Coordinates of C-alpha atoms and ligand atoms in Angstrom, one line a residue:
M702 CA -0.1 -0.3 -0.7
S703 CA 1.6 3.1 -0.9
E704 CA 2.0 6.4 1.3
N705 CA -1.0 8.0 -0.2
S706 CA -2.9 4.6 0.2
Y707 CA -5.3 3.6 3.6
N708 CA -7.8 0.8 4.2
T709 CA -10.4 2.8 5.7
I710 CA -10.1 7.2 4.7
V711 CA -12.7 8.7 7.2
V712 CA -13.6 12.0 6.7
G713 CA -14.8 14.4 9.4
G714 CA -13.0 14.7 12.9
G715 CA -16.1 15.3 15.2
I716 CA -17.1 12.4 17.8
A717 CA -18.7 10.0 15.0
G718 CA -15.8 10.2 13.0
L719 CA -13.3 9.7 16.0
T720 CA -15.2 7.0 16.3
S721 CA -15.4 4.8 13.5
A722 CA -11.1 5.7 12.8
A723 CA -10.8 4.6 16.7
Y724 CA -12.4 1.3 15.9
L725 CA -11.1 0.5 12.8
S726 CA -7.2 1.3 13.6
R727 CA -7.8 -0.5 16.8
A728 CA -8.5 -3.5 14.2
G729 CA -5.5 -3.4 12.7
Q730 CA -6.4 -1.3 9.4
K731 CA -4.1 2.0 8.0
V732 CA -6.8 4.6 9.0
L733 CA -6.7 8.0 7.8
L734 CA -8.5 10.7 10.3
I735 CA -9.5 13.8 8.3
E736 CA -10.7 17.5 9.6
K737 CA -10.7 20.5 8.4
N738 CA -9.9 22.1 11.1
K739 CA -7.0 22.4 13.8
E740 CA -8.7 21.1 16.2
F741 CA -10.7 17.9 16.4
G742 CA -14.2 17.1 17.5
G743 CA -16.2 18.9 16.6
L744 CA -19.7 20.1 18.1
V745 CA -18.2 17.7 21.0
N746 CA -15.8 20.7 21.8
S747 CA -14.0 22.8 24.2
F748 CA -11.7 25.8 24.4
T749 CA -10.3 28.2 26.7
H750 CA -10.6 31.8 26.5
D751 CA -8.5 34.2 29.0
G752 CA -8.3 31.6 31.6
F753 CA -12.2 30.8 31.0
H754 CA -12.8 27.1 29.9
F755 CA -16.3 27.1 27.2
E756 CA -18.0 24.1 25.0
A757 CA -17.9 25.3 21.6
G758 CA -21.0 22.3 21.0
V759 CA -22.6 20.0 23.0
R760 CA -22.8 21.1 26.8
A761 CA -23.1 17.8 28.6
L762 CA -23.1 14.3 27.4
E763 CA -26.1 12.3 27.7
D764 CA -24.5 8.4 27.6
A765 CA -27.5 6.8 26.0
G766 CA -26.7 2.8 27.0
I767 CA -23.8 4.4 24.2
I768 CA -21.1 6.2 25.9
F769 CA -20.1 4.7 28.4
P770 CA -19.9 1.3 26.8
M771 CA -18.1 2.7 24.5
L772 CA -15.6 3.9 26.6
K773 CA -15.4 0.5 28.1
D774 CA -14.9 -1.5 25.0
L775 CA -11.9 0.7 23.9
K776 CA -10.5 0.5 27.1
I777 CA -10.9 4.5 27.5
Q778 CA -10.5 5.8 31.3
L779 CA -12.6 8.9 31.4
E780 CA -13.0 10.6 34.7
V781 CA -16.5 11.9 34.7
F782 CA -19.6 14.2 37.0
K783 CA -22.8 14.0 37.0
S784 CA -24.2 16.9 35.5
P785 CA -27.4 17.7 37.1
V786 CA -30.2 20.0 35.4
S787 CA -31.9 22.7 36.8
V788 CA -35.6 23.9 35.1
G789 CA -36.9 27.5 35.5
V790 CA -40.0 29.0 34.6
D791 CA -40.3 32.6 35.7
N792 CA -39.1 32.7 39.3
E793 CA -39.8 29.1 39.3
I794 CA -36.7 26.9 39.7
I795 CA -36.6 23.3 40.5
D796 CA -33.4 21.5 40.9
I797 CA -34.1 17.8 38.6
E798 CA -31.6 15.1 40.8
S799 CA -33.7 12.2 40.2
I800 CA -36.7 10.3 39.2
N801 CA -39.1 11.6 41.3
D802 CA -38.1 15.7 40.6
L803 CA -40.9 14.9 38.1
L804 CA -43.6 15.6 40.8
K805 CA -41.3 18.7 41.2
Y806 CA -42.0 19.5 37.3
R807 CA -46.0 19.0 37.8
E808 CA -46.0 21.5 40.5
L809 CA -44.1 24.5 38.8
L810 CA -46.3 23.9 36.0
I811 CA -49.8 23.9 37.9
K812 CA -48.2 26.9 39.5
L813 CA -48.1 28.7 36.7
F814 CA -51.1 27.1 35.5
P815 CA -53.4 26.8 38.0
E816 CA -56.0 26.3 35.3
S817 CA -54.7 23.7 33.5
E818 CA -53.9 21.1 35.9
S819 CA -56.1 18.2 35.0
E820 CA -54.2 18.4 31.3
I821 CA -50.6 18.8 33.3
N822 CA -51.5 15.5 35.5
D823 CA -52.4 13.9 31.9
L824 CA -49.0 15.0 30.3
I825 CA -47.0 13.8 33.2
K826 CA -48.9 10.7 32.8
I827 CA -47.5 10.5 29.5
I828 CA -43.5 11.5 30.7
Q829 CA -43.6 9.2 33.2
K830 CA -44.4 6.0 30.8
I831 CA -42.2 7.7 28.0
M832 CA -39.3 7.6 30.8
K833 CA -40.4 3.7 31.2
H834 CA -39.7 3.4 27.4
M835 CA -36.8 5.0 27.5
N836 CA -35.2 2.7 30.5
V837 CA -35.9 0.0 28.0
L838 CA -34.0 1.5 25.8
Y839 CA -31.5 2.6 26.9
G840 CA -31.6 0.1 30.6
I841 CA -28.6 -2.5 28.9
E842 CA -25.4 -1.6 27.5
N843 CA -25.9 -1.3 23.6
P844 CA -25.1 -4.5 22.1
V845 CA -23.0 -2.9 19.3
F846 CA -20.3 -2.1 21.9
K847 CA -20.6 -6.1 23.3
D848 CA -18.6 -8.3 22.3
L849 CA -21.3 -10.7 21.3
K850 CA -18.7 -13.7 20.2
R851 CA -17.8 -13.9 23.6
D852 CA -19.5 -12.5 26.1
K853 CA -22.2 -15.0 26.8
S854 CA -23.2 -14.0 30.0
F855 CA -24.4 -11.1 28.1
I856 CA -26.5 -12.4 25.9
F857 CA -28.2 -14.7 28.1
K858 CA -28.6 -12.8 31.1
K859 CA -29.3 -9.3 29.4
L860 CA -29.8 -9.3 25.6
I861 CA -32.2 -12.2 25.2
P862 CA -34.2 -11.1 28.2
W863 CA -34.1 -7.3 26.7
L864 CA -35.1 -8.3 23.1
P865 CA -38.8 -8.5 23.2
K866 CA -39.2 -5.4 25.6
F867 CA -37.4 -3.9 23.5
I868 CA -39.3 -4.5 20.3
F869 CA -42.5 -4.0 22.0
T870 CA -41.1 -0.3 23.4
V871 CA -39.7 0.6 19.1
G872 CA -44.1 0.0 18.1
K873 CA -45.0 2.1 21.4
I874 CA -42.5 4.4 20.4
N875 CA -43.3 4.4 16.7
R876 CA -46.5 5.8 17.8
M877 CA -45.6 8.8 19.1
N878 CA -43.2 9.8 15.7
M879 CA -46.0 13.1 15.4
P880 CA -44.8 16.4 15.8
V881 CA -44.6 17.0 19.4
E882 CA -46.7 20.7 19.0
D883 CA -49.2 18.6 17.1
Y884 CA -49.3 15.6 20.0
L885 CA -49.5 18.5 22.7
K886 CA -52.4 20.0 21.4
T887 CA -54.1 16.4 21.9
I888 CA -53.4 16.9 25.4
I889 CA -53.6 20.3 26.4
K890 CA -55.0 23.9 25.2
N891 CA -53.6 26.9 26.7
P892 CA -50.7 27.3 24.1
S893 CA -48.9 29.0 26.6
L894 CA -48.3 26.1 28.4
R895 CA -47.4 24.2 25.6
D896 CA -44.8 26.6 24.2
I897 CA -43.6 26.1 27.8
I898 CA -43.4 22.8 27.6
A899 CA -42.2 22.9 23.8
Q900 CA -40.5 25.8 22.8
H901 CA -37.1 24.6 22.9
F902 CA -37.2 21.7 21.2
F903 CA -36.5 21.7 17.3
K904 CA -39.5 22.4 15.3
K905 CA -42.0 19.7 14.9
T906 CA -39.2 17.5 16.8
P907 CA -41.2 13.5 17.0
A908 CA -43.3 13.8 20.1
F909 CA -41.3 10.8 21.6
F910 CA -37.8 12.4 21.4
A911 CA -39.3 15.8 23.0
L912 CA -40.9 14.5 25.7
S913 CA -38.8 11.8 26.5
Y914 CA -35.6 14.3 27.6
F915 CA -37.1 14.5 30.9
S916 CA -35.3 10.9 31.5
L917 CA -31.5 12.5 29.1
Y918 CA -31.9 15.4 31.9
L919 CA -30.9 12.6 34.5
D920 CA -29.0 11.1 32.2
Y921 CA -26.4 14.0 31.4
F922 CA -23.1 13.8 32.6
Y923 CA -19.5 16.0 32.3
P924 CA -15.9 15.4 31.2
K925 CA -13.6 16.4 33.6
G926 CA -12.0 19.1 32.3
G927 CA -14.9 20.0 29.7
V928 CA -16.8 17.6 27.1
G929 CA -13.7 18.4 24.7
K930 CA -11.7 15.5 26.5
L931 CA -14.4 13.3 25.2
S932 CA -12.9 14.3 21.5
E933 CA -9.5 14.1 23.1
A934 CA -9.9 10.5 24.9
L935 CA -11.1 8.9 21.3
K936 CA -8.0 10.8 19.2
N937 CA -5.5 9.7 21.9
K938 CA -6.7 5.6 21.1
I939 CA -7.0 6.4 17.2
L940 CA -3.3 7.3 17.5
E941 CA -2.1 4.7 20.5
C942 CA -3.6 2.1 17.8
G943 CA -1.7 2.9 14.6
G944 CA -4.4 5.3 12.9
K945 CA -3.1 8.8 11.0
L946 CA -5.2 11.8 11.8
L947 CA -4.3 15.5 9.6
S948 CA -5.9 18.1 11.0
E949 CA -6.4 21.4 8.8
T950 CA -7.3 19.9 5.0
K951 CA -10.3 19.7 3.7
I952 CA -11.8 17.1 0.9
I953 CA -13.1 18.5 -2.0
E954 CA -14.0 16.3 -4.6
V955 CA -14.4 12.4 -3.9
K956 CA -14.3 10.7 -7.1
A957 CA -16.3 7.3 -6.5
D958 CA -15.2 4.9 -9.6
K959 CA -11.4 5.3 -8.2
C960 CA -12.0 5.6 -4.6
L961 CA -10.2 9.0 -4.0
V962 CA -10.1 11.8 -2.3
R963 CA -9.0 15.2 -3.0
D964 CA -7.7 17.8 -0.5
Q965 CA -8.4 22.1 -0.6
S966 CA -4.5 21.7 -1.6
N967 CA -5.5 19.2 -4.7
I968 CA -3.3 16.6 -2.6
I969 CA -5.2 13.5 -3.3
Y970 CA -5.1 9.6 -1.1
K971 CA -6.7 6.5 -2.0
Y972 CA -8.9 4.7 -0.6
D973 CA -10.5 0.6 -0.5
N974 CA -13.4 2.6 2.2
L975 CA -14.5 5.5 3.3
V976 CA -16.7 6.6 6.3
W977 CA -18.1 9.9 5.2
A978 CA -18.9 11.8 8.9
A979 CA -20.0 15.7 8.0
D980 CA -22.3 17.4 6.6
L981 CA -24.3 14.9 3.8
K982 CA -24.9 17.6 1.5
T983 CA -22.1 18.6 1.1
L984 CA -20.7 14.4 0.4
Y985 CA -23.9 14.4 -1.9
R986 CA -22.2 17.6 -3.8
I987 CA -19.0 16.8 -4.3
I988 CA -19.2 13.4 -5.0
D989 CA -18.1 12.7 -8.9
T990 CA -20.0 9.4 -10.0
Q991 CA -18.1 9.2 -13.7
G992 CA -17.8 5.6 -14.2
I993 CA -19.2 3.5 -11.7
A994 CA -22.1 1.5 -12.9
T995 CA -25.1 2.3 -14.1
K996 CA -27.4 1.1 -11.7
I997 CA -25.6 2.4 -8.6
K998 CA -25.7 5.1 -10.6
A999 CA -29.4 5.8 -11.0
K1000 CA -29.6 5.2 -7.3
F1001 CA -27.6 7.7 -6.3
E1002 CA -28.3 10.6 -8.7
E1003 CA -32.5 9.3 -6.7
T1004 CA -30.3 9.5 -3.0
K1005 CA -28.7 13.3 -4.0
I1006 CA -31.9 14.8 -5.0
K1007 CA -33.4 13.9 -1.4
M1008 CA -30.1 15.0 0.5
L1009 CA -30.5 18.2 -1.7
Q1010 CA -33.8 18.9 -1.5
N1011 CA -34.0 18.6 2.9
R1012 CA -32.8 21.0 5.0
G1013 CA -30.7 21.2 7.9
G1014 CA -33.0 21.6 10.9
D1015 CA -32.7 24.7 14.1
S1016 CA -29.1 26.1 14.8
V1017 CA -28.2 28.0 17.8
F1018 CA -26.9 31.4 19.0
S1019 CA -24.5 30.7 21.9
L1020 CA -23.2 33.8 23.9
F1021 CA -19.9 33.6 26.4
L1022 CA -19.6 35.7 29.1
E1023 CA -16.8 35.9 31.7
V1024 CA -18.1 37.0 35.2
D1025 CA -16.0 38.7 37.4
E1026 CA -18.1 37.3 39.8
P1027 CA -17.8 34.2 42.5
L1028 CA -19.2 30.5 41.5
E1029 CA -21.1 30.4 43.9
S1030 CA -23.5 33.5 43.6
F1031 CA -24.0 31.3 40.6
G1032 CA -24.6 27.7 41.9
K1033 CA -27.4 29.7 45.0
V1034 CA -29.7 29.8 41.7
A1035 CA -29.8 26.8 39.7
N1036 CA -27.9 24.0 39.0
G1037 CA -24.7 24.5 36.2
H1038 CA -27.0 23.6 33.4
F1039 CA -30.0 25.2 33.5
F1040 CA -33.1 25.5 30.8
Y1041 CA -35.0 28.4 31.8
T1042 CA -37.9 30.3 30.6
P1043 CA -38.4 33.9 32.1
S1044 CA -42.1 34.7 30.8
K1045 CA -44.8 32.1 31.0
T1046 CA -46.3 33.5 28.0
G1047 CA -44.7 31.6 25.7
L1048 CA -43.1 32.1 22.4
G1049 CA -46.5 31.3 20.3
E1050 CA -46.3 32.9 17.0
T1051 CA -43.5 34.7 17.5
H1052 CA -40.6 32.4 16.5
R1053 CA -42.4 30.4 13.7
Q1054 CA -45.1 32.3 11.6
V1055 CA -44.4 36.1 12.8
L1056 CA -40.3 35.0 11.6
N1057 CA -41.7 32.8 8.5
N1058 CA -43.7 36.3 7.7
L1059 CA -40.5 38.5 8.3
L1060 CA -38.2 35.9 6.0
I1061 CA -40.0 36.0 3.1
N1062 CA -40.6 39.7 3.0
F1063 CA -37.0 40.3 3.9
E1064 CA -36.3 43.1 1.1
K1065 CA -39.3 45.4 2.3
V1066 CA -39.1 44.7 6.4
T1067 CA -37.7 47.5 8.0
K1068 CA -34.1 47.0 10.1
E1069 CA -36.8 48.7 13.1
Q1070 CA -39.7 46.1 12.5
I1071 CA -36.2 43.1 12.7
L1072 CA -35.4 44.5 16.0
T1073 CA -38.9 44.4 17.7
W1074 CA -39.6 41.4 16.8
L1075 CA -36.4 40.4 18.4
D1076 CA -37.8 42.4 21.9
K1077 CA -40.8 39.5 21.6
F1078 CA -38.2 36.5 21.1
T1079 CA -35.8 37.0 23.7
K1080 CA -38.4 38.1 26.1
L1081 CA -40.7 35.2 25.8
N1082 CA -37.6 32.7 24.7
T1083 CA -36.0 29.6 26.6
F1084 CA -32.1 29.4 27.1
E1085 CA -30.0 26.3 28.0
I1086 CA -27.5 28.4 30.4
S1087 CA -24.2 25.8 30.8
I1088 CA -21.8 26.9 33.7
P1089 CA -18.7 24.7 33.2
G1090 CA -17.7 25.8 36.4
L1091 CA -20.3 24.8 38.3
K1092 CA -19.6 21.4 36.9
D1093 CA -15.8 21.2 37.4
P1094 CA -14.3 24.2 39.7
E1095 CA -11.1 24.0 38.0
L1096 CA -12.4 25.2 34.6
V1097 CA -12.4 28.9 35.7
P1098 CA -10.6 31.4 37.6
S1099 CA -10.6 31.5 40.8
G1100 CA -13.5 34.5 42.1
K1101 CA -14.9 34.0 38.5
T1102 CA -17.2 32.8 36.5
G1103 CA -17.7 31.8 33.0
I1104 CA -21.4 31.6 31.7
I1105 CA -22.8 30.1 27.9
I1106 CA -26.5 31.3 27.0
S1107 CA -27.9 30.2 24.3
L1108 CA -31.5 29.9 22.1
L1109 CA -32.1 27.7 19.2
A1110 CA -32.1 30.3 15.7
E1111 CA -33.7 30.2 12.0
Y1112 CA -30.2 30.1 10.0
D1113 CA -32.7 31.5 6.7
L1114 CA -32.5 35.4 9.7
F1115 CA -28.5 35.5 10.0
K1116 CA -28.1 34.6 6.2
E1117 CA -30.4 37.1 5.3
I1118 CA -29.2 40.1 7.6
Q1119 CA -25.9 39.1 6.6
K1120 CA -26.8 39.9 3.3
A1121 CA -28.0 43.0 3.6
G1122 CA -25.1 44.3 5.2
W1123 CA -26.0 44.3 9.3
L1124 CA -24.8 41.8 10.6
N1125 CA -22.5 42.6 13.2
E1126 CA -24.8 45.4 14.7
F1127 CA -27.7 42.5 14.9
V1128 CA -25.7 40.0 16.7
S1129 CA -25.0 43.0 19.2
E1130 CA -28.9 44.1 19.6
L1131 CA -29.5 40.4 20.0
E1132 CA -26.5 40.1 22.9
N1133 CA -27.6 43.2 24.4
R1134 CA -30.8 42.2 25.1
I1135 CA -30.5 38.4 26.1
L1136 CA -28.1 40.2 28.8
N1137 CA -31.0 42.6 30.0
V1138 CA -33.6 39.4 30.3
I1139 CA -30.8 37.6 31.9
S1140 CA -29.5 40.2 34.7
D1141 CA -33.7 41.5 34.6
S1142 CA -34.8 37.5 36.1
V1143 CA -32.4 35.3 37.3
Y1144 CA -29.0 36.7 37.7
P1145 CA -29.4 40.1 38.3
M1146 CA -25.9 40.4 39.5
L1147 CA -24.6 39.7 36.3
K1148 CA -24.9 42.7 33.6
D1149 CA -22.1 44.7 35.7
K1150 CA -19.5 42.4 36.9
I1151 CA -19.1 41.3 32.9
I1152 CA -15.3 41.3 32.3
T1153 CA -15.9 40.9 28.2
H1154 CA -18.1 38.8 26.2
F1155 CA -18.3 37.4 22.8
S1156 CA -20.9 35.8 20.9
F1157 CA -21.3 32.3 17.9
T1158 CA -24.4 32.3 15.3
P1159 CA -25.7 29.7 12.9
L1160 CA -23.4 31.0 10.1
S1161 CA -20.1 30.2 12.6
I1162 CA -21.6 26.8 13.3
E1163 CA -22.0 26.2 9.2
N1164 CA -18.8 28.0 8.9
R1165 CA -16.9 25.9 11.6
V1166 CA -18.4 22.2 11.0
G1167 CA -19.6 23.0 7.6
S1168 CA -23.0 21.9 8.8
S1169 CA -25.9 23.0 6.5
E1170 CA -27.5 25.3 7.6
G1171 CA -25.4 25.7 10.7
A1172 CA -28.1 22.6 11.7
I1173 CA -26.8 20.8 15.5
V1174 CA -28.7 17.6 15.5
G1175 CA -28.5 17.3 11.3
W1176 CA -31.8 16.9 9.1
S1177 CA -35.3 19.4 10.1
F1178 CA -38.2 17.2 11.3
E1179 CA -39.7 19.3 9.3
K1180 CA -39.7 17.7 5.2
S1181 CA -39.6 13.6 5.2
M1182 CA -36.4 12.3 6.2
P1183 CA -33.5 11.2 3.8
V1184 CA -32.0 9.0 5.7
V1185 CA -33.6 6.4 8.5
N1186 CA -34.9 7.2 11.6
K1187 CA -36.2 4.1 13.3
I1188 CA -33.6 2.4 15.8
Q1189 CA -34.5 -0.3 14.3
I1190 CA -33.1 -0.3 10.9
S1191 CA -30.4 1.9 12.4
D1192 CA -28.1 -0.7 11.2
R1193 CA -28.9 0.2 7.3
S1194 CA -28.5 3.8 8.5
V1195 CA -24.5 3.5 7.9
L1196 CA -25.0 2.9 3.6
T1197 CA -24.8 4.8 0.9
P1198 CA -25.6 3.5 -2.6
I1199 CA -21.6 2.9 -3.4
P1200 CA -21.0 0.5 -2.2
S1201 CA -17.0 1.5 -1.1
I1202 CA -18.8 4.4 0.5
Y1203 CA -20.1 4.7 3.9
Q1204 CA -21.9 7.8 6.3
A1205 CA -21.7 8.3 10.1
G1206 CA -22.8 11.2 12.2
Q1207 CA -25.9 13.3 12.4
W1208 CA -26.5 13.1 9.2
A1209 CA -26.6 9.6 8.7
Y1210 CA -29.5 8.9 11.1
S1211 CA -33.2 10.8 12.5
P1212 CA -33.0 12.2 15.5
A1213 CA -29.0 12.5 15.9
G1214 CA -27.2 13.7 18.8
V1215 CA -24.2 12.5 20.2
P1216 CA -25.3 8.9 21.0
M1217 CA -26.4 8.5 17.9
S1218 CA -23.6 9.6 15.8
I1219 CA -21.0 7.3 18.2
L1220 CA -23.7 4.5 17.3
T1221 CA -23.3 5.0 13.6
G1222 CA -19.7 5.5 13.4
K1223 CA -19.2 2.5 15.3
L1224 CA -21.6 0.1 12.9
A1225 CA -19.8 2.1 9.5
A1226 CA -16.8 0.2 11.7
N1227 CA -18.5 -2.6 12.0
K1228 CA -20.1 -3.3 8.4
I1229 CA -15.9 -2.1 6.8
L1230 CA -14.6 -5.0 9.0
K1231 CA -17.2 -7.4 8.2
K1232 CA -16.6 -7.5 4.4
Ligands
FAD902 C1 -25.0 24.1 21.3 C2 -25.0 22.7 21.0 C3 -26.1 21.6 22.1 C4 -26.0 20.8 21.9 N1 -26.7 19.4 22.5 C5 -26.6 18.0 22.0 C6 -27.5 17.0 23.9 O1 -27.6 18.3 24.4 N2 -27.6 15.8 23.5 C7 -26.7 15.6 22.5 O2 -27.3 14.3 22.0 N3 -26.4 16.4 21.3 C8 -26.9 18.2 21.4 N4 -26.2 18.4 20.3 C9 -25.6 17.4 19.0 C10 -23.9 17.2 19.0 O3 -23.0 17.9 19.6 C11 -24.1 16.6 17.3 O4 -25.2 16.0 17.0 C12 -23.0 15.9 17.3 O5 -22.2 16.2 18.5 C13 -22.8 15.1 15.9 O6 -21.3 14.7 15.7 P1 -21.0 14.8 14.6 O7 -19.4 13.9 14.3 O8 -21.9 14.2 13.4 O9 -20.9 15.4 13.9 P2 -19.7 17.2 13.8 O10 -19.2 17.6 15.4 O11 -20.1 18.3 12.5 O12 -18.6 16.7 13.6 C14 -17.9 16.7 11.6 C15 -16.4 17.0 11.2 O13 -16.7 17.3 10.1 C16 -15.6 18.3 9.6 N5 -15.8 18.6 8.0 C17 -16.9 18.2 7.7 N6 -16.5 19.1 6.1 C18 -15.0 18.5 6.0 C19 -14.7 18.4 4.8 N7 -15.5 18.6 4.0 N8 -13.4 18.1 5.3 C20 -12.9 17.4 6.4 N9 -13.7 17.7 7.3 C21 -15.1 17.6 7.2 C22 -16.1 19.3 10.4 O14 -15.1 20.4 10.5 C23 -16.2 18.9 11.9 O15 -15.3 18.7 12.9 C24 -26.2 19.9 20.3 C25 -24.9 20.4 19.5 C26 -24.6 21.8 20.1 C27 -24.2 23.0 19.3

C-alpha cells in the first residue's frame, strides 16, 4: 500500500468520525482521519479563553447506553461528574436530580397554570410512560459495543431477556412519531403552557424524542476538564492504535470509481473504504460518479435529490460571558446546566409564523421591524444556560464565572441580515437583549460584572463544522426524512448507494445527537470490518 493509500479514510473528525477511526485502527486497519479544522471533535469540543473554559458545541453528554459502553470497550478511562439539570420558568426553579423530581416539575407547571391542572396531570402520566420506555431503550449497554461472540453472559442474562421488551417499546415509540407541537395540542388547550413545555425543542421534533427529555436530563454527565475531553480521549486512542490524523485538511472532491479523495491543496488520497462523517449534502455535491455502474449511479442520483431537497434543522445562537463574580452566586440560583424561560407567556407564533413572514418579505421589512420582533423573541424564549465551573470548579479563574447562554436560532434570518450588511449590528442587538432579559430575571448580579463577552451564530457553526444551515443535530424534522429514522433498522443508516462509501454521524440517522453519532460511527466501522 503506497504512502497515500489507506484501508479506510474517514472524513470528518467530529465524534462520529473519531469513533469510526478508533474502531478501525484498533482492528489493525491502515486508517486516515481527515478533519478540516485544527482541532478534532466538531460539535463535541471545548476551548479556553482568558483562562475561562467553554464548550463550543454540546454542553454536557448523555450516556444513552452508548457512551460508557463505548469507552469501556475501547478501554478508555474518562473521569466524569454527574451534570444535574435545573429547569426554571419565571420565578420558579427546580433541580432535577432523580426520577421523583418529575413531581416537582408537575407542581411548577400547576403553580404557573393552575387552571390546567388536570391536563398537566395527563402530561405527567405520559412523561412517566415515556420514561419507562426510555429505561427499556437504554436499559442495557448497547449490544453494538459488546463482544457478542465472547460475552455469553451478556447474551443470555441481558440481551435475550431485553429483546422482547425492546420490540414492544419500539412499537410504542413509533406511534409517538408525530411532531411534538401537534401531539401537545391533543392533550393541552392553553397555548402558553404548550410553549413552555416544548418551545426549546427543534421545530416538529417527534413527540417521543421531545418528551423523553426528562429522562435525558437525568442521564447528563460532564467529563472532568470539559466535554472536549471525550474527543481528546478518542483521538489519543486512534494514535495509540496506529491510526493517522490529518487536521486543517478539507476534502473537496470524491472520485467514486477510482476510490480517491482530493483536498483543498489538490493532494489525492486513495481508499478501499470511505467513511463520510461530515455534512451529507456536501458529500452528495462533491462526489464525481463518472465511471461507476449505471444501476448504482441511478440510485445515487435518486438519493442525491432527496438529500439536496432537504435542509438542516434548527441552529443555535450562543453568548459566552466571562464574569467577575464567584461561582457560588450562580450556584445558589440553579445547577450548572439550566433550561430557563423568563416569561410564562410562551413564544406563541413569534418564532414560527411571524418570523416566517418576516423572512418571506425580507426585502420590504425594516430594521426596526426586525428589532421589535427580536425584543419579543428574547423576552419570551427559553435559554439553555451552561456554567462549566459549576460542573468542574477547575475550569475558571478563582472568584470568577464563565457562562454560556444559548437559544435556538433560525439560520435564514442571520443569512439574510448578513446579505443586507448589518450582521454585526444585529448580533450586538441580540447579545444586549439576552443580557438584559437574563439580568432582569434570574441573575441580577450579571450585568455589571461582565469582563468580556463574545458569541457564535448559526453562520459561525456552518463555517466551523461545515454543517448545512448551521444545524446542530442533523436534518430538519419539517420535511420527509432522507435517512433512516427507525431504531430497529439503524444498522442500515450507514449505507450509501456506493458500496465502498459509508456515512456516519448526525446526518446519517435521525433524530441524532452525540450518542447516535457515536453509534453510527461504530456501525460504519462494523460494516467495513465484516467485508
Ligand atoms: C449548542 C449545542 C447543544 C447540543 N446539545 C446536545 C445534547 O444535549 N445532546 C446531544 O445528544 N447532542 C447535542 N448536540 C448535538 C451534537 O453535538 C451533535 O449532533 C454531534 O456532536 C454531531 O457529531 P458528528 O460527528 O456527526 O458531526 P460534527 O460534530 O459536525 O463533525 C463533523 C466534522 O467534520 C468536519 N468536516 C466537515 N466537512 C469536512 C470536509 N469537507 N473535510 C474534512 N472535514 C470536514 C467538521 O469540521 C467537523 O469536525 C448539541 C450541539 C450543539 C452545538
